[in-house]
PDB file of C-alpha atoms in Angstrom:
ATOM      1  CA  GLY A   8      95.105  76.385  88.608  1.00 60.00           C
ATOM      2  CA  LYS A   9      96.599  79.994  87.640  1.00 80.00           C
ATOM      3  CA  TYR A  10      99.178  81.336  89.759  1.00 82.00           C
ATOM      4  CA  PHE A  11     100.384  84.873  89.497  1.00 84.00           C
ATOM      5  CA  PHE A  12     103.410  86.036  91.451  1.00 86.00           C
ATOM      6  CA  LEU A  13     103.484  89.669  93.096  1.00 87.00           C
ATOM      7  CA  VAL A  14     107.006  91.119  92.144  1.00 88.00           C
ATOM      8  CA  ASP A  15     108.477  94.274  92.631  1.00 82.00           C
ATOM      9  CA  CYS A  16     109.954  97.080  90.118  1.00 78.00           C
ATOM     10  CA  GLU A  17     112.995  94.370  89.174  1.00 81.00           C
ATOM     11  CA  PHE A  18     110.557  92.710  86.915  1.00 80.00           C
ATOM     12  CA  PRO A  19     108.494  93.578  84.078  1.00 77.00           C
ATOM     13  CA  ASN A  20     105.220  93.516  84.180  1.00 77.00           C
ATOM     14  CA  ARG A  21     104.111  90.211  81.666  1.00 82.00           C
ATOM     15  CA  ARG A  22     102.239  87.106  82.011  1.00 84.00           C
ATOM     16  CA  GLN A  23     101.688  85.846  85.705  1.00 86.00           C
ATOM     17  CA  PHE A  24     104.159  88.625  86.698  1.00 88.00           C
ATOM     18  CA  LEU A  25     102.420  91.502  88.761  1.00 88.00           C
ATOM     19  CA  ALA A  26     104.562  94.703  89.087  1.00 90.00           C
ATOM     20  CA  LEU A  27     103.613  97.754  90.316  1.00 88.00           C
ATOM     21  CA  PHE A  28     103.111 100.828  87.970  1.00 88.00           C
ATOM     22  CA  LEU A  29     106.469 102.933  88.113  1.00 87.00           C
ATOM     23  CA  GLY A  30     106.088 106.548  88.550  1.00 87.00           C
ATOM     24  CA  VAL A  31     102.872 106.130  90.478  1.00 87.00           C
ATOM     25  CA  ARG A  32     102.660 106.256  94.219  1.00 85.00           C
ATOM     26  CA  TYR A  33     103.677 102.909  95.743  1.00 81.00           C
ATOM     27  CA  HIS A  34     104.537 102.961  99.450  1.00 82.00           C
ATOM     28  CA  LEU A  35     101.455 102.610 101.885  1.00 80.00           C
ATOM     29  CA  GLN A  36     102.857 105.801 104.105  1.00 82.00           C
ATOM     30  CA  ASP A  37     102.447 107.661 100.821  1.00 79.00           C
ATOM     31  CA  PHE A  38      98.496 107.134 101.074  1.00 79.00           C
ATOM     32  CA  ALA A  39      98.229 107.650 104.421  1.00 80.00           C
ATOM     33  CA  GLY A  40      96.400 111.030 106.017  1.00 76.00           C
ATOM     34  CA  GLN A  41      94.125 113.821 104.948  1.00 71.00           C
ATOM     35  CA  GLY A  42      94.362 115.027 101.265  1.00 74.00           C
ATOM     36  CA  ASN A  43      95.626 111.704  99.998  1.00 78.00           C
ATOM     37  CA  ASP A  44      93.297 110.749  97.829  1.00 81.00           C
ATOM     38  CA  LEU A  45      93.670 107.899  95.059  1.00 85.00           C
ATOM     39  CA  GLU A  46      93.974 109.755  91.970  1.00 84.00           C
ATOM     40  CA  ASN A  47      93.483 106.956  89.453  1.00 91.00           C
ATOM     41  CA  GLU A  48      93.309 103.368  89.134  1.00 92.00           C
ATOM     42  CA  LYS A  49      96.954 102.499  88.632  1.00 91.00           C
ATOM     43  CA  GLU A  50      97.463 104.196  92.292  1.00 90.00           C
ATOM     44  CA  LEU A  51      94.768 102.118  93.332  1.00 90.00           C
ATOM     45  CA  PHE A  52      96.785  99.193  91.906  1.00 90.00           C
ATOM     46  CA  ASN A  53     100.120 100.363  93.536  1.00 89.00           C
ATOM     47  CA  LEU A  54      97.767 100.518  96.816  1.00 89.00           C
ATOM     48  CA  ARG A  55      96.487  97.060  96.943  1.00 90.00           C
ATOM     49  CA  HIS A  56     100.132  95.551  95.496  1.00 90.00           C
ATOM     50  CA  ALA A  57     102.042  97.421  98.494  1.00 89.00           C
ATOM     51  CA  SER A  58      99.173  95.991 100.922  1.00 90.00           C
ATOM     52  CA  LEU A  59      99.555  92.566  99.736  1.00 91.00           C
ATOM     53  CA  ARG A  60     103.258  92.786  99.757  1.00 89.00           C
ATOM     54  CA  ASN A  61     103.115  93.851 103.411  1.00 90.00           C
ATOM     55  CA  VAL A  62     100.968  90.900 104.589  1.00 90.00           C
ATOM     56  CA  ILE A  63     103.387  88.558 102.566  1.00 87.00           C
ATOM     57  CA  GLU A  64     106.722  89.922 104.248  1.00 89.00           C
ATOM     58  CA  LYS A  65     104.664  89.423 107.261  1.00 90.00           C
ATOM     59  CA  ILE A  66     103.960  86.022 106.735  1.00 86.00           C
ATOM     60  CA  PHE A  67     107.318  85.135 106.014  1.00 84.00           C
ATOM     61  CA  GLY A  68     108.853  87.117 108.931  1.00 88.00           C
ATOM     62  CA  ILE A  69     106.584  84.692 111.133  1.00 86.00           C
ATOM     63  CA  PHE A  70     107.362  81.549 109.247  1.00 84.00           C
ATOM     64  CA  LYS A  71     111.312  82.224 109.646  1.00 86.00           C
ATOM     65  CA  SER A  72     111.271  82.720 113.199  1.00 89.00           C
ATOM     66  CA  ARG A  73     108.721  79.926 113.730  1.00 87.00           C
ATOM     67  CA  PHE A  74     110.105  77.532 111.222  1.00 87.00           C
ATOM     68  CA  THR A  75     113.942  77.614 111.314  1.00 85.00           C
ATOM     69  CA  ILE A  76     114.029  75.850 107.659  1.00 82.00           C
ATOM     70  CA  PHE A  77     113.026  78.941 106.295  1.00 80.00           C
ATOM     71  CA  LYS A  78     116.237  81.109 107.222  1.00 80.00           C
ATOM     72  CA  SER A  79     118.317  79.384 104.417  1.00 81.00           C
ATOM     73  CA  ALA A  80     117.236  78.090 100.867  1.00 77.00           C
ATOM     74  CA  PRO A  81     116.494  74.297 101.782  1.00 74.00           C
ATOM     75  CA  PRO A  82     118.166  71.933  99.339  1.00 84.00           C
ATOM     76  CA  PHE A  83     115.088  70.726  98.199  1.00 88.00           C
ATOM     77  CA  LEU A  84     113.191  70.147  94.665  1.00 91.00           C
ATOM     78  CA  PHE A  85     111.055  73.493  93.886  1.00 87.00           C
ATOM     79  CA  LYS A  86     108.103  71.106  93.980  1.00 91.00           C
ATOM     80  CA  THR A  87     108.932  69.780  97.518  1.00 91.00           C
ATOM     81  CA  GLN A  88     109.263  73.533  98.872  1.00 87.00           C
ATOM     82  CA  VAL A  89     106.207  74.638  97.788  1.00 87.00           C
ATOM     83  CA  LYS A  90     104.686  71.595  99.864  1.00 92.00           C
ATOM     84  CA  LEU A  91     106.872  72.516 103.015  1.00 89.00           C
ATOM     85  CA  VAL A  92     105.231  76.062 102.844  1.00 87.00           C
ATOM     86  CA  LEU A  93     101.825  74.624 102.712  1.00 90.00           C
ATOM     87  CA  VAL A  94     102.494  71.834 105.456  1.00 91.00           C
ATOM     88  CA  CYS A  95     103.761  74.986 107.703  1.00 88.00           C
ATOM     89  CA  ALA A  96     101.115  77.127 107.070  1.00 88.00           C
ATOM     90  CA  THR A  97      98.739  74.425 108.049  1.00 92.00           C
ATOM     91  CA  LEU A  98     100.560  73.571 111.201  1.00 90.00           C
ATOM     92  CA  HIS A  99     100.982  77.262 112.181  1.00 87.00           C
ATOM     93  CA  ASN A 100      97.013  77.781 111.399  1.00 89.00           C
ATOM     94  CA  PHE A 101      96.697  74.488 113.597  1.00 92.00           C
ATOM     95  CA  LEU A 102      98.680  75.829 116.308  1.00 88.00           C
ATOM     96  CA  LEU A 103      97.175  79.395 116.290  1.00 85.00           C
ATOM     97  CA  PHE A 104      93.635  78.177 116.380  1.00 87.00           C
ATOM     98  CA  THR A 105      93.585  75.252 118.888  1.00 82.00           C
TER      99      THR A 105
END
């Protein structure tokens, strides 16, 4: 499968890296309220980018509080770390919905 990485302004927009548009509104509070309608596609992209990044940060907050292994960099191979995240997500969802 094809993977993409949601990155902040420290990274350039390039293959598989989805960076926000610089010089365009980005923060969620910038879009809140009346009269703050989207003006173009770049603002829409940045709004979606900010929303998704917000969800990802919340998920990692939950993971770090529930699974202490995420509080530090685990000494495992990257492939093992990916599996660890998937197992913890599955376990979290199982506990949440049972």
